[in-house]
């Protein structure tokens, strides 16, 4: 029996891509003791659970999965893809009848998780980002399905049936709440010039409410409306949430309108948060075009919180492969939370588990862990134009999809979303409603 506790996988010629994708499915999503071999006689005589990933079956007691050519290739080539359905789930890289699966789960998973399509020529949006609409998942309407996890679950079920002795460690559902601080305060700490500019603008627009609020905040008669942190921390405690913060510490610019990192109120806030929950860097928009800025911003955060900074999320979700990840690794970032789209909900890499990144340019694994998110407050409000009352109903399906595959659900919220002022009027309780829905 003990021999059966390991899965021997036969591949005629093992490449870096094979090593990566088997590690993804049998170590990062599920955990199975497995070994790859390209030695056919060893495979044939082994008294163990067997999986044959090649072009044809070679023995009786094995699971045969017919291999598509993608994992044997190098570099980026145009790939022909036809979408089919298998057990009510979209699939591609279809196989013949001999295969235990109607599609090549390993090649299809690799295609999505490596973000292969983002290396091919594509249209970009005004912020120079890959457009969600260009993706295979968007075009074929499966962006809100974590297909890689669904496929992995189907595969595990076949392995389990065939080799019941094999030990398989299954993942467990997790929720991680991430909060971006692009603008810690609406009025407080903005400095003389910015405050005067704001007051003048409000006067010209006859915006009496904003004027009144600004005056009461600046004269310390009331709390700044964006200072919603005690509410967040109370919710974190109430529901025992796993929360991460991402703080913008770049210099002021067109797309980086935060408070100066030298502001004492701001520093006190960041210190206080970092004592209660992990705080990572939110690399500024400006840092994506200026290499030296990133290291400076990380140093600012480390100086404030007196802790090393190892995780990040790009401001404006500025992400280009593999450049962004290589730069993050150079400055000591080992975990990144940028994988997702700004304009639509769902799974940019087709997966709802953390995974290590594969650099297609170099055909090698980059030692950075990617944590994909699926839900963003801005997307719900500005792209989908939902009313606060409709959000929960809209999200129940995507939450359910993640639960069904025991994945990790990550959401992005901002401190100003809790403010109940301006564009976020009526949104204060939406976050808690989502949390309740997740833990039902």
XYZ file of C-alpha atoms in Angstrom:
440
model
C 0.000 0.000 0.000
C 2.733 2.477 0.900
C 4.042 2.380 -2.675
C 0.654 3.523 -3.841
C 0.990 6.729 -1.825
C 3.056 8.342 -4.544
C 1.941 9.254 -8.049
C 4.432 8.511 -10.815
C 3.935 10.724 -13.874
C 5.392 9.707 -17.212
C 6.310 12.463 -19.701
C 8.460 11.485 -22.734
C 10.502 14.706 -22.509
C 10.253 16.791 -19.339
C 10.429 20.584 -19.813
C 10.393 23.520 -17.372
C 6.735 24.038 -18.324
C 5.852 20.478 -17.280
C 7.647 20.906 -13.950
C 5.836 24.166 -13.344
C 2.283 23.031 -14.113
C 2.506 19.739 -12.184
C 3.871 21.666 -9.206
C 0.946 24.100 -9.548
C -1.734 21.403 -9.495
C -0.127 18.774 -7.223
C 1.566 21.064 -4.730
C 0.095 24.583 -4.828
C -3.619 23.793 -5.297
C -3.760 20.210 -3.991
C -0.956 18.321 -2.313
C 0.001 14.925 -3.619
C 3.314 13.116 -3.334
C 4.310 12.848 -7.006
C 7.354 12.272 -9.187
C 7.986 12.985 -12.879
C 9.895 10.502 -15.008
C 10.920 10.347 -18.668
C 12.167 6.765 -18.288
C 9.580 4.455 -19.840
C 10.941 1.106 -18.472
C 11.000 2.542 -14.918
C 7.434 3.758 -15.371
C 6.219 0.419 -16.748
C 7.705 -1.683 -13.946
C 6.842 0.694 -11.060
C 4.296 -0.687 -8.574
C 2.655 2.640 -7.856
C -0.178 4.956 -8.929
C 0.540 6.103 -12.479
C -0.374 8.984 -14.734
C 0.760 8.960 -18.357
C 0.985 12.383 -20.000
C 1.970 11.631 -23.581
C 0.377 10.913 -26.955
C -0.902 7.372 -26.312
C -1.667 4.942 -23.461
C 1.221 2.615 -22.534
C -0.044 0.334 -19.783
C -3.139 -1.049 -18.087
C -3.340 0.503 -14.636
C -2.717 4.127 -15.461
C -4.594 7.360 -16.004
C -3.828 8.488 -19.534
C -4.131 12.178 -20.404
C -3.363 13.034 -23.993
C -0.797 15.838 -24.232
C -1.204 18.969 -26.322
C 2.080 20.325 -27.748
C 2.072 23.593 -25.714
C 4.207 22.310 -22.828
C 6.879 20.986 -25.195
C 7.277 24.334 -26.945
C 9.518 27.264 -26.088
C 8.775 30.956 -26.532
C 5.480 32.523 -27.543
C 3.616 31.229 -30.573
C 0.130 31.858 -31.906
C -2.031 29.134 -30.360
C -5.206 27.896 -31.981
C -7.987 27.570 -29.388
C -11.498 26.166 -29.721
C -13.660 26.364 -26.635
C -15.730 23.287 -25.803
C -17.752 22.161 -22.775
C -16.970 19.293 -20.409
C -19.174 18.579 -17.382
C -20.749 21.987 -17.853
C -17.416 23.817 -17.699
C -15.602 25.594 -20.577
C -12.499 23.686 -21.735
C -9.946 23.911 -24.543
C -7.103 21.846 -26.053
C -9.517 18.961 -26.669
C -8.225 15.370 -26.750
C -9.158 12.037 -28.379
C -11.478 9.377 -26.897
C -8.629 7.350 -25.386
C -7.775 10.158 -22.970
C -9.267 10.074 -19.452
C -10.251 13.713 -20.061
C -11.884 15.418 -23.000
C -9.216 18.164 -22.802
C -5.598 18.626 -21.744
C -5.963 20.108 -18.257
C -2.216 20.717 -17.905
C -1.719 22.691 -21.123
C -4.969 24.649 -20.650
C -4.045 25.542 -17.047
C -0.560 26.597 -18.112
C -1.965 28.803 -20.885
C -4.182 30.739 -18.452
C -1.938 30.894 -15.384
C 1.219 31.924 -17.267
C -0.887 34.703 -18.886
C 0.337 33.462 -22.269
C -2.195 35.634 -24.122
C -0.785 38.800 -22.555
C 2.563 38.207 -24.291
C 0.824 38.061 -27.669
C 0.004 41.339 -29.511
C -3.031 42.990 -27.858
C -4.852 46.280 -27.360
C -4.170 48.281 -24.232
C -6.428 50.702 -22.323
C -5.657 54.359 -21.611
C -3.495 53.387 -18.617
C -1.452 51.038 -20.811
C -3.011 47.908 -19.293
C -4.092 44.693 -20.986
C -7.823 45.023 -21.633
C -10.053 42.422 -20.029
C -12.085 42.368 -23.254
C -9.012 41.003 -25.079
C -8.890 37.876 -22.924
C -10.083 34.421 -23.898
C -12.090 34.190 -20.664
C -13.964 37.434 -21.357
C -14.659 36.585 -25.003
C -16.040 33.171 -24.075
C -17.816 34.305 -20.964
C -15.971 32.279 -18.309
C -14.098 35.085 -16.546
C -16.175 34.591 -13.399
C -15.403 30.876 -13.223
C -12.106 29.787 -11.611
C -11.722 27.192 -14.376
C -8.207 26.046 -13.400
C -9.506 25.095 -9.937
C -12.594 23.447 -11.424
C -10.421 21.384 -13.801
C -8.021 20.463 -10.981
C -10.962 19.277 -8.890
C -12.192 17.098 -11.793
C -8.708 15.624 -12.182
C -8.362 14.909 -8.462
C -11.704 13.138 -8.467
C -10.529 10.817 -11.305
C -7.216 10.135 -9.490
C -9.090 9.459 -6.247
C -11.408 6.939 -7.942
C -8.586 5.107 -9.678
C -6.079 5.149 -6.803
C -8.007 5.348 -3.526
C -4.809 4.650 -1.514
C -3.153 7.831 -2.709
C -2.983 10.519 -0.027
C -4.429 13.799 -1.272
C -4.449 16.958 0.783
C -7.340 19.197 -0.231
C -7.339 23.004 0.051
C -9.788 24.871 2.285
C -11.872 27.927 1.455
C -10.344 31.201 2.676
C -11.310 34.848 2.423
C -8.702 37.625 2.421
C -9.915 41.212 2.623
C -7.482 43.716 1.120
C -7.839 47.470 1.545
C -6.021 50.067 -0.546
C -5.192 53.449 0.962
C -4.842 55.722 -2.070
C -5.971 58.738 -0.107
C -5.969 58.362 3.672
C -7.876 61.613 4.343
C -10.164 63.829 2.290
C -9.206 67.149 3.921
C -6.730 66.438 6.704
C -3.019 66.724 6.018
C -3.346 68.036 2.475
C -1.075 71.009 3.075
C -1.846 74.717 2.648
C -1.857 74.946 -1.172
C -4.024 71.870 -1.773
C -6.496 72.951 0.929
C -6.831 76.463 -0.525
C -7.283 75.025 -4.049
C -10.005 72.730 -2.749
C -11.856 75.520 -0.911
C -11.757 77.770 -3.986
C -13.120 74.982 -6.191
C -15.939 74.298 -3.739
C -16.821 78.030 -3.643
C -16.903 78.262 -7.431
C -19.225 75.249 -7.569
C -21.370 76.660 -4.709
C -20.779 73.325 -2.973
C -21.794 74.525 0.496
C -21.860 71.000 2.060
C -18.243 70.278 1.113
C -17.178 73.715 2.337
C -18.865 73.197 5.709
C -17.385 69.742 6.099
C -13.882 70.903 5.132
C -13.993 73.732 7.664
C -15.215 71.458 10.498
C -12.543 68.857 9.709
C -9.711 71.365 9.358
C -10.763 73.042 12.616
C -10.790 69.546 14.222
C -14.498 69.678 15.107
C -15.193 66.425 13.282
C -13.362 63.371 11.971
C -12.182 63.368 8.348
C -14.771 61.457 6.266
C -12.092 59.168 4.725
C -10.781 58.288 8.178
C -12.875 55.114 8.389
C -10.153 52.935 9.881
C -11.698 52.320 13.298
C -14.843 51.032 11.533
C -12.687 48.668 9.428
C -10.764 47.422 12.458
C -14.020 46.801 14.350
C -15.324 44.711 11.454
C -12.017 42.857 11.276
C -12.382 41.956 14.949
C -16.112 41.172 14.760
C -15.732 38.675 11.897
C -12.147 37.615 12.633
C -11.097 38.710 9.125
C -7.739 38.166 7.471
C -6.993 41.750 6.316
C -4.039 43.279 4.409
C -3.535 46.988 3.743
C -1.713 48.515 0.767
C -0.463 52.070 1.237
C 0.407 54.565 -1.483
C 3.642 56.392 -0.590
C 4.635 57.861 -3.949
C 5.244 61.526 -4.664
C 2.205 63.617 -5.590
C 1.338 63.310 -9.280
C -1.469 63.193 -11.805
C -2.510 59.666 -10.786
C -1.005 59.632 -7.286
C -2.960 62.055 -5.120
C -2.094 60.780 -1.673
C -0.909 62.679 1.381
C 2.797 63.347 1.856
C 4.623 60.441 3.512
C 6.159 62.953 5.935
C 2.750 64.008 7.330
C 2.594 63.096 11.023
C -1.120 62.136 11.048
C -0.517 59.842 8.110
C 2.529 58.255 9.735
C 0.602 57.680 12.971
C -2.163 55.992 10.988
C 0.205 53.636 9.137
C 2.098 52.757 12.345
C -1.178 52.013 14.121
C -2.451 49.798 11.299
C 0.815 47.892 11.003
C 0.631 46.959 14.689
C -2.722 45.263 14.098
C -2.558 43.895 10.578
C 0.002 43.392 7.764
C 0.698 46.517 5.677
C 2.203 46.299 2.189
C 3.268 48.793 -0.443
C 0.974 50.183 -3.142
C 3.609 51.113 -5.769
C 2.624 54.464 -7.275
C 1.510 55.028 -10.854
C 4.669 57.100 -11.286
C 6.888 54.203 -10.197
C 5.842 52.057 -13.144
C 7.708 54.372 -15.523
C 10.548 55.302 -13.167
C 12.631 52.398 -11.861
C 14.205 54.155 -8.864
C 10.903 55.317 -7.336
C 9.797 51.860 -6.225
C 12.752 51.273 -3.877
C 12.269 54.779 -2.401
C 8.572 54.139 -1.689
C 9.309 50.781 -0.027
C 11.996 52.418 2.135
C 9.450 55.069 3.211
C 7.034 52.387 4.389
C 9.751 50.400 6.149
C 10.909 53.541 7.979
C 7.357 54.332 9.125
C 6.314 50.858 10.245
C 9.776 49.632 11.321
C 9.105 46.365 9.534
C 10.299 44.785 6.316
C 7.936 45.144 3.344
C 7.454 41.924 1.342
C 4.064 42.293 -0.346
C 2.520 44.753 -2.779
C -0.296 45.708 -5.120
C 0.295 48.065 -8.053
C -1.642 51.348 -7.980
C -4.133 51.427 -10.903
C -3.321 47.695 -11.199
C -0.395 48.572 -13.483
C 0.872 45.167 -14.506
C 2.950 43.997 -17.429
C 4.507 40.552 -17.748
C 7.139 39.674 -16.748
C 8.579 43.177 -16.197
C 6.519 44.150 -13.138
C 7.328 40.954 -11.238
C 11.038 41.082 -12.050
C 11.206 44.631 -10.694
C 9.278 43.726 -7.545
C 11.635 40.815 -6.838
C 14.652 43.111 -7.232
C 13.391 45.251 -4.325
C 12.520 42.345 -2.044
C 8.794 41.874 -2.790
C 7.925 38.157 -2.669
C 4.104 38.346 -2.752
C 1.965 40.405 -5.116
C -1.789 41.068 -5.113
C -2.245 42.807 -8.496
C -3.583 39.870 -10.546
C -7.072 40.840 -11.672
C -8.881 43.417 -13.790
C -9.954 46.939 -12.909
C -12.969 46.940 -15.211
C -14.645 43.558 -14.643
C -15.052 41.031 -11.848
C -13.452 37.622 -12.099
C -10.275 35.632 -12.447
C -7.679 37.156 -14.776
C -5.496 34.020 -14.643
C -8.453 31.614 -14.453
C -7.445 30.627 -10.925
C -8.555 31.465 -7.389
C -5.526 30.061 -5.513
C -2.149 31.656 -4.875
C 0.480 30.499 -7.345
C 4.116 31.001 -8.253
C 4.737 32.940 -11.447
C 6.214 31.441 -14.629
C 8.259 33.825 -16.756
C 7.608 32.877 -20.386
C 10.392 35.178 -21.601
C 13.040 33.135 -19.808
C 11.119 29.833 -19.570
C 11.695 29.717 -15.829
C 9.853 30.078 -12.536
C 10.089 33.469 -10.826
C 10.073 33.109 -7.022
C 7.161 35.504 -6.501
C 3.802 34.357 -5.174
C 0.765 35.764 -6.986
C -2.503 36.243 -5.061
C -5.360 36.823 -7.529
C -8.362 38.958 -6.527
C -11.887 38.710 -7.963
C -13.933 41.596 -6.506
C -13.264 45.369 -6.518
C -15.449 48.139 -5.059
C -14.653 50.553 -7.937
C -15.679 47.953 -10.525
C -19.021 47.406 -8.820
C -19.732 51.124 -8.562
C -18.222 52.718 -11.675
C -18.021 49.950 -14.283
C -21.100 47.941 -13.383
C -22.914 51.015 -11.972
C -24.631 48.956 -9.292
C -26.757 50.364 -6.510
C -25.477 49.473 -3.040
C -28.583 47.278 -2.543
C -27.816 45.138 -5.607
C -24.178 44.335 -4.840
C -24.694 41.291 -2.624
C -27.006 39.570 -5.056
C -24.553 40.286 -7.890
C -21.650 38.718 -5.977
C -23.315 35.584 -4.639
C -22.471 33.535 -7.746
C -18.763 34.387 -7.827
C -18.444 33.739 -4.074
C -20.174 30.412 -4.556
C -17.814 29.453 -7.392
C -14.805 29.992 -5.108
C -16.381 28.037 -2.244
C -17.169 25.087 -4.507
C -13.490 24.633 -5.365
C -12.219 25.471 -1.828
C -10.320 28.423 -3.271
C -9.169 31.702 -1.743
C -11.424 34.692 -2.356
C -9.729 38.098 -2.317
C -11.591 41.410 -2.484
C -10.281 44.975 -2.880
C -11.903 47.814 -0.970
C -10.738 51.386 -0.276
C -10.955 53.380 2.960
C -13.090 56.055 1.236
C -15.708 53.438 0.208
C -16.748 53.332 3.891
C -17.062 57.142 4.074
C -20.722 57.519 3.093
C -19.918 60.823 1.363
C -19.798 61.940 -2.275
C -19.857 59.084 -4.788
C -19.815 56.557 -1.934
C -23.058 57.751 -0.353
C -24.995 54.683 0.744
C -22.042 52.278 0.452
C -20.905 52.216 4.072
C -22.510 48.848 4.923
C -21.916 47.051 1.631
C -18.593 45.593 2.807
C -20.151 44.079 5.913
C -23.035 42.697 3.840
C -20.498 40.942 1.588
C -18.619 39.559 4.600
C -21.896 38.175 5.974
C -22.669 36.587 2.611
C -19.210 34.955 2.530
C -19.610 33.460 6.004
C -23.195 32.256 5.691
